[in-house]
Short mmCIF file of C-alpha atoms and ligand atoms in Angstrom, two decimals:
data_model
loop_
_atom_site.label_atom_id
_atom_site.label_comp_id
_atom_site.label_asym_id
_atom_site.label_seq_id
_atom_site.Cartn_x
_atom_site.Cartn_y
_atom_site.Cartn_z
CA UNK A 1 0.00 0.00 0.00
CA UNK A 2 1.69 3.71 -1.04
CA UNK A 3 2.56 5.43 1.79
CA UNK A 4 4.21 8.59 2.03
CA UNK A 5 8.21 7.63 0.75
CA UNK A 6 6.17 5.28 -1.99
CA UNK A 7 4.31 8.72 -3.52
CA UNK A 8 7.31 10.64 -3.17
CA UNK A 9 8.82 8.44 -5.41
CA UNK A 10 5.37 8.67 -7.81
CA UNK A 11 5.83 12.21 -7.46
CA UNK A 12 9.81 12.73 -8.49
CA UNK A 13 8.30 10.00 -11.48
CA UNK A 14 6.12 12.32 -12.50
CA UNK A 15 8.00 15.07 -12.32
CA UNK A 16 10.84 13.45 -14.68
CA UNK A 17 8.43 12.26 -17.12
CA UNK A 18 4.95 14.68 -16.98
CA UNK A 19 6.06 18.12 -17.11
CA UNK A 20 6.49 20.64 -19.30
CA UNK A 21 4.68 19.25 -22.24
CA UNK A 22 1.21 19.65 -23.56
CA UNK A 23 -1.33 17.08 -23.00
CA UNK A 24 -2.72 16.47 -25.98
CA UNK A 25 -5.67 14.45 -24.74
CA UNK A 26 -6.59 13.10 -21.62
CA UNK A 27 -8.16 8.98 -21.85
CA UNK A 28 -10.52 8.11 -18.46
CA UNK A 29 -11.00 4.49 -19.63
CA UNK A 30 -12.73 3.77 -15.96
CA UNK A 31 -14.65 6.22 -14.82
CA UNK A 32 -14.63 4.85 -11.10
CA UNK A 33 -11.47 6.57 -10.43
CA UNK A 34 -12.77 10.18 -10.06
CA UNK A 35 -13.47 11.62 -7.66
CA UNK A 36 -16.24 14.54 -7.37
CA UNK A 37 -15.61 15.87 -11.27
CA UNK A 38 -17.11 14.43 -14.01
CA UNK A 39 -15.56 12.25 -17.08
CA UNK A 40 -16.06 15.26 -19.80
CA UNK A 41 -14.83 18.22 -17.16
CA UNK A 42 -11.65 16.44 -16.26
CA UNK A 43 -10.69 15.70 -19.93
CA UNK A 44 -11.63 19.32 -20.29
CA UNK A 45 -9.84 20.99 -17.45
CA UNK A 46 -6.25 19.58 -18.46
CA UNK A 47 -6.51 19.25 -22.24
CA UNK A 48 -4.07 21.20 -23.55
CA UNK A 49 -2.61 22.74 -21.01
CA UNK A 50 0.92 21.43 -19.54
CA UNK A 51 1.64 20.35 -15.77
CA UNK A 52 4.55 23.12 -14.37
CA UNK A 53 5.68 21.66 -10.95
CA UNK A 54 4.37 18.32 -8.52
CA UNK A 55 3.51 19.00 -5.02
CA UNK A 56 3.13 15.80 -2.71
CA UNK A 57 1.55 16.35 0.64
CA UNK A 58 1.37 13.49 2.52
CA UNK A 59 0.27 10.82 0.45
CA UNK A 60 -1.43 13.16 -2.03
CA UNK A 61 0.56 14.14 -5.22
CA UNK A 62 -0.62 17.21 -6.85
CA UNK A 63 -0.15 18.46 -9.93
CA UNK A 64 -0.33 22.57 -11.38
CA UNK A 65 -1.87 22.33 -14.36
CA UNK A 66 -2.31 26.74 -14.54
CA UNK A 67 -5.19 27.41 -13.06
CA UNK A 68 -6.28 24.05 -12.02
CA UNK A 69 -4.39 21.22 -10.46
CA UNK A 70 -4.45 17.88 -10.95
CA UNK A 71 -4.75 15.80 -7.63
CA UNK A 72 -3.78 11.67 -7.50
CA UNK A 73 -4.34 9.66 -4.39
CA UNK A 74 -2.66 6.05 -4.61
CA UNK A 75 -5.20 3.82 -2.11
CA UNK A 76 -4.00 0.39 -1.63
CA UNK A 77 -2.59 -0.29 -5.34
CA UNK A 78 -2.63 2.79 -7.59
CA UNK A 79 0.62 3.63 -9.69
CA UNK A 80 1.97 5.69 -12.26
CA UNK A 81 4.01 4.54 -15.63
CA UNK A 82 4.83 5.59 -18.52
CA UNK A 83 4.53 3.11 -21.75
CA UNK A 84 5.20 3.51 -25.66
CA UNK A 85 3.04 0.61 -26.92
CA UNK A 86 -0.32 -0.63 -25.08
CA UNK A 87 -1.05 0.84 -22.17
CA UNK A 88 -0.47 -0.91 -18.71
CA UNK A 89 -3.15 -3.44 -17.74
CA UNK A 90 -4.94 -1.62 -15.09
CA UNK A 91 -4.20 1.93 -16.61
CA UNK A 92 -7.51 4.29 -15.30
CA UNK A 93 -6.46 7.33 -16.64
CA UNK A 94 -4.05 8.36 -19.35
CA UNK A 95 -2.51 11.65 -20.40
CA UNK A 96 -1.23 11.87 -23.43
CA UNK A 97 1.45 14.79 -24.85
CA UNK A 98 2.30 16.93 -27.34
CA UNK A 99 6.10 14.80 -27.64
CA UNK A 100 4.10 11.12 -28.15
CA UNK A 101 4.68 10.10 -24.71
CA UNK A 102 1.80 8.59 -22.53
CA UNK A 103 1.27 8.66 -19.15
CA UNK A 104 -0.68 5.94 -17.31
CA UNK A 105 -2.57 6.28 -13.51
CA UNK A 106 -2.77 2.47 -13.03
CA UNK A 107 -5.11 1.41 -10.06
CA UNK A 108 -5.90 -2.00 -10.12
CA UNK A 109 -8.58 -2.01 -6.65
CA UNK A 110 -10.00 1.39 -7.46
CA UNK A 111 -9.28 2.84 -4.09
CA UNK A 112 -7.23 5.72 -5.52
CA UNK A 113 -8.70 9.11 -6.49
CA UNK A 114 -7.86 11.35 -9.74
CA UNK A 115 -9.43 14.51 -9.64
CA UNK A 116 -9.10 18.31 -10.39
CA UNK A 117 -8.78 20.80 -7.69
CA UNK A 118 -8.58 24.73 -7.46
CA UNK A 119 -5.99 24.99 -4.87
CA UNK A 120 -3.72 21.85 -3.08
CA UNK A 121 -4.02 24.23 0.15
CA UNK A 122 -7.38 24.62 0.48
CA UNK A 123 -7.68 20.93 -0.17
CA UNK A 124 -5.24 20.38 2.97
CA UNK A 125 -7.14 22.70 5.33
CA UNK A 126 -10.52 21.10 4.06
CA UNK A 127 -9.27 17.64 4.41
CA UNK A 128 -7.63 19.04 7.93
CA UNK A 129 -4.45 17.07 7.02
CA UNK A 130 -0.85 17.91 9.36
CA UNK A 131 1.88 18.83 8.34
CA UNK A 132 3.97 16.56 5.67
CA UNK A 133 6.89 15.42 7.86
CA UNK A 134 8.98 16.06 5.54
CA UNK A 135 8.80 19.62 5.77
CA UNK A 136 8.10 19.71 9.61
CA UNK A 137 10.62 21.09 12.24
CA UNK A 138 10.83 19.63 15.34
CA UNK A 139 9.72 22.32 17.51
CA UNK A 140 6.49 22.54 15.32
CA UNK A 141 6.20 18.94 16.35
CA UNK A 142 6.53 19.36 19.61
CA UNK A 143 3.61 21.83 19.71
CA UNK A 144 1.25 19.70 17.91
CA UNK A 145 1.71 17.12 19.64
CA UNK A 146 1.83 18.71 22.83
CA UNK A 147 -1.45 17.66 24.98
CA UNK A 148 -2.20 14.87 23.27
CA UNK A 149 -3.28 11.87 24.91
CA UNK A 150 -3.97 8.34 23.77
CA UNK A 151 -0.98 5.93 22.97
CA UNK A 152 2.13 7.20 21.18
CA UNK A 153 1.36 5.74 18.07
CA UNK A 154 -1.39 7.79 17.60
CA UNK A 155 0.68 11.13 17.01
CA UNK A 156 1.95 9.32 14.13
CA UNK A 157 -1.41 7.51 12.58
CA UNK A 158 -3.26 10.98 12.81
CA UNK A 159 -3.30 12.51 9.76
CA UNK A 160 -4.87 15.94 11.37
CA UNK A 161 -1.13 15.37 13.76
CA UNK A 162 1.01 14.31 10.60
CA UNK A 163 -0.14 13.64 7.09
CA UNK A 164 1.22 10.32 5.39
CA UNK A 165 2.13 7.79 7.80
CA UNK A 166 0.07 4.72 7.94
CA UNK A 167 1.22 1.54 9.80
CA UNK A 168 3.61 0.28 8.46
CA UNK A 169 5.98 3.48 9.49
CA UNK A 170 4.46 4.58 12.30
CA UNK A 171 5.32 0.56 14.00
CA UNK A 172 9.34 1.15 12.72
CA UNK A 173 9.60 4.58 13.84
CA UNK A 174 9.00 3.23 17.55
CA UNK A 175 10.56 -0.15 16.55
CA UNK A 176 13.95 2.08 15.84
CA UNK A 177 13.15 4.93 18.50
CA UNK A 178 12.45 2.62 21.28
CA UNK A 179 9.54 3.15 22.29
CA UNK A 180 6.73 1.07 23.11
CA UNK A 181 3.50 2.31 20.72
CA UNK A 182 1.18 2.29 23.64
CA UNK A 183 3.04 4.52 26.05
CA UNK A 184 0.68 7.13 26.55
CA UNK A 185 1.56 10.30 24.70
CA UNK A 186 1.65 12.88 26.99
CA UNK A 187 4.19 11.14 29.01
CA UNK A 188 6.51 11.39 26.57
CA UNK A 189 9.77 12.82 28.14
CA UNK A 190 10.80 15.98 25.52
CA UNK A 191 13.86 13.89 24.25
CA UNK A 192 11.62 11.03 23.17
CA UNK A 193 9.57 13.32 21.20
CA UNK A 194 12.71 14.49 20.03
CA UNK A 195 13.82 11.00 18.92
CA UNK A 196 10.68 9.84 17.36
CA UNK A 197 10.70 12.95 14.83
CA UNK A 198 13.96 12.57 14.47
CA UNK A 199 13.73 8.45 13.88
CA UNK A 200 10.60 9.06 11.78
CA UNK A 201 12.43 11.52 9.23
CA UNK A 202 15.34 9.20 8.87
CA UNK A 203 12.94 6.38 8.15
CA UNK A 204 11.02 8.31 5.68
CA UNK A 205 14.31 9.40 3.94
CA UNK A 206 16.02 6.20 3.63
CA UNK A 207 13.47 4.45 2.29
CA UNK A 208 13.04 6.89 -0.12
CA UNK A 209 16.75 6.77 -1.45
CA UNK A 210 16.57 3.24 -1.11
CA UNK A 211 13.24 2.92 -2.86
CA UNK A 212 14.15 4.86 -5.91
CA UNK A 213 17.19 2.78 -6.37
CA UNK A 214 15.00 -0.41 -6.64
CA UNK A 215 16.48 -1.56 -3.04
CA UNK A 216 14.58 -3.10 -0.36
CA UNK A 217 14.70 -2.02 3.45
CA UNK A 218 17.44 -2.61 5.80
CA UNK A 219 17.87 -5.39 6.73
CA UNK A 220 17.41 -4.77 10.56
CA UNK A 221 14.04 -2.98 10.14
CA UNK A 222 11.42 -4.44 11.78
CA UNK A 223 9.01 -4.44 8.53
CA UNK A 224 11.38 -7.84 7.68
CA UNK A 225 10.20 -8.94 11.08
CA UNK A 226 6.45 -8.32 11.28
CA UNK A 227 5.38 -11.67 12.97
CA UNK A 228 4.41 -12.89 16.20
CA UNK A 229 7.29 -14.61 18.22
CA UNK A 230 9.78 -13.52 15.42
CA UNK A 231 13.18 -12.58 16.81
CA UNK A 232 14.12 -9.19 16.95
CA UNK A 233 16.80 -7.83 14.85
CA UNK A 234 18.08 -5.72 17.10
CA UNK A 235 18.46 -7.02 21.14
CA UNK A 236 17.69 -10.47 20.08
CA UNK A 237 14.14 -10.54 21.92
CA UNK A 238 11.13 -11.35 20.90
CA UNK A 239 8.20 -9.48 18.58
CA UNK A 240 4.67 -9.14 19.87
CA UNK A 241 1.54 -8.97 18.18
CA UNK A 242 -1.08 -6.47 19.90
CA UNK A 243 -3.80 -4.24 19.05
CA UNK A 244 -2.84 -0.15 19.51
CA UNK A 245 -5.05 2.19 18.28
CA UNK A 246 -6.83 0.05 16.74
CA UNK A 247 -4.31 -1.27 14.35
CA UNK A 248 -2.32 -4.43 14.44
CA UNK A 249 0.86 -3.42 15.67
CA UNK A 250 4.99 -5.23 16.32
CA UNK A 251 7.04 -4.39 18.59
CA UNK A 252 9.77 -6.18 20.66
CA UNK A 253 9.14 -6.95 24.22
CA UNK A 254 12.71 -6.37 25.25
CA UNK A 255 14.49 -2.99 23.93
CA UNK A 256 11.12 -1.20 23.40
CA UNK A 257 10.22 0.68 26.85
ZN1 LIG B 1 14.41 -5.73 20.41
#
C-alpha cells in the first residue's frame, strides 16, 4: 500500500516524465477513479494545457496544471508509468502529450482518487491534514503534539497530527526509536519526542533513497520482522503482536520501553 516515501517516489516520477509538455488528450478508460468531477470536465480541465511543478503532501501528489491542479491519491494499489506501446493493464487514466509520450494512472482495486482541484491548500485545510513530515521542524512537532493523549502511536497515525504515515511506518519509527506504541503520549519525556521525529524523518528518507534505487529495506528494520514470536533484529528478543489504536501493531518486548 503507497505510503508517504512510496508517492514521493510517484511524485519525483512524475516530475521526470509529466512536465512541461502539452497534454494532448486526456483517456478516463474507468470512470470509477474520479473523484467529485465528471468524465467530460476532467478531460476538459487539463486538455491542452501542460503540468509546471508536482507537489506531494502526505500521500497526495498534486499536480499545477495553470489554473487548475491535478490531484492523485494512490489507495492500496494505484501507480503511475509511462509506456510507448499498449497501455499498462490496469491503466484508469491516461494523459497523453504533445512529444508522443503517454502517461498511465494504473489502479488496479480502485481505491485511488484522480481529480481536479482549485488549490492543493485549500484541499489540505478542508481535508484538515498535518503537516507533511517532511517539511516539519521539530519544535512545530513538539507543539502539535503537545497535549495529546492516547498511545504514542497515535501522534503518528493521525493525519490531522502528521499527514502520510500509515502503519507500516508509524510501528518502525517506535521499533527504531524505542519506544513502546502504547506509552501514553503525553508522558513522553521531551527527548523522546525528540527521537521519534527525528527516527521518523530518517525512516522516511532512507526508504526513499533506497526505494528509488530499486532496493529493499534494511535489513534490521522491523518491517522484515512483522510476525508474532519472530526474533528481533536488534536485542535479540522477541516481537509481539497487539492491538494499539486500533491497528495491528509489532514491537519487541525487550528494547522497546
Ligand atoms: Zn528488540
Amino acid at each position: 500500500m503507497p505510503e508517504l516515501p512510496e508517492v514521493e517516489i510517484y511524485a519525483r516520477y512524475f516530475a521526470r516524465h509529466a512536465l512541461r509538455q502539452r497534454i494532448a488528450r486526456v483517456r478516463v478508460l474507468d470512470e470509477r477513479i474520479l473523484g467529485a468531477v465528471r468524465k467530460d470536465a476532467f478531460a476538459r480541465a487539463l486538455r491542452g494545457r501542460a503540468f509546471t511543478r508536482v507537489r506531494r503532501h502526505g500521500k497526495h501528489l498534486f499536480a499545477d496544471a495553470g489554473g487548475t491542479w491535478l490531484h492523485l491519491h494512490f489507495g492500496m494499489t494505484g501507480d503511475l508509468s509511462t509506456y510507448d506501446d499498449a497501455p499498462p493493464r490496469f491503466a484508469r487514466v491516461i494523459f497523453d502529450f504533445d512529444n508522443g509520450a503517454h502517461l498511465a494512472f494504473e489502479d488496479m482495486r480502485l481505491f485511488g482518487v484522480a481529480d481536479t482541484i482549485p488549490d492543493p491548500d485549500a484541499f489540505i485545510r478542508l481535508h484538515a491534514l498535518g503537516p507533511d513530515p517532511l517539511s516539519l521542524r521539530l519544535g512545530e512537532f513538539r507543539r502539535i503534539v503537545e497535549g495529546r493523549r492516547g498511545a504514542a502511536k497515535s501522534l503518528l497515525m493521525s493525519q490531522d497530527v502528521i499527514a502520510g504515515i500509515g502503519n507500516l511506518y508509524a510501528d518502525e519509527t517506535h521499533f527504531q526509536a524505542s519506544i513502546a506504541p502504547r506509552r501514553p503520549a503525553d508522558q513522553l519525556a521531551p527527548v523522546e519526542i525528540k527521537t521519534i521525529f527525528l527516527t521518523m524523518r530518517k525512516i522516511l528518507l532512507t526508504t526513499i533513497e533506497r526505494k528509488e534505487r530499486g532496493d529493499d529495506y534494511p535489513p534490521r528494520y522491523l518491517i522484515h520482522h512483522r510476525e508474532e514470536g519472530a526474533r528481533c533484529p536488534r536485542c535479540g528478543g522477541t516481537i509481539v503482536k497487539s492491538v494499539v489504536f486500533g491497528r495491528t501493531t509489532y514491537s519487541c518486548a525487550r528494547h522497546q520501553m
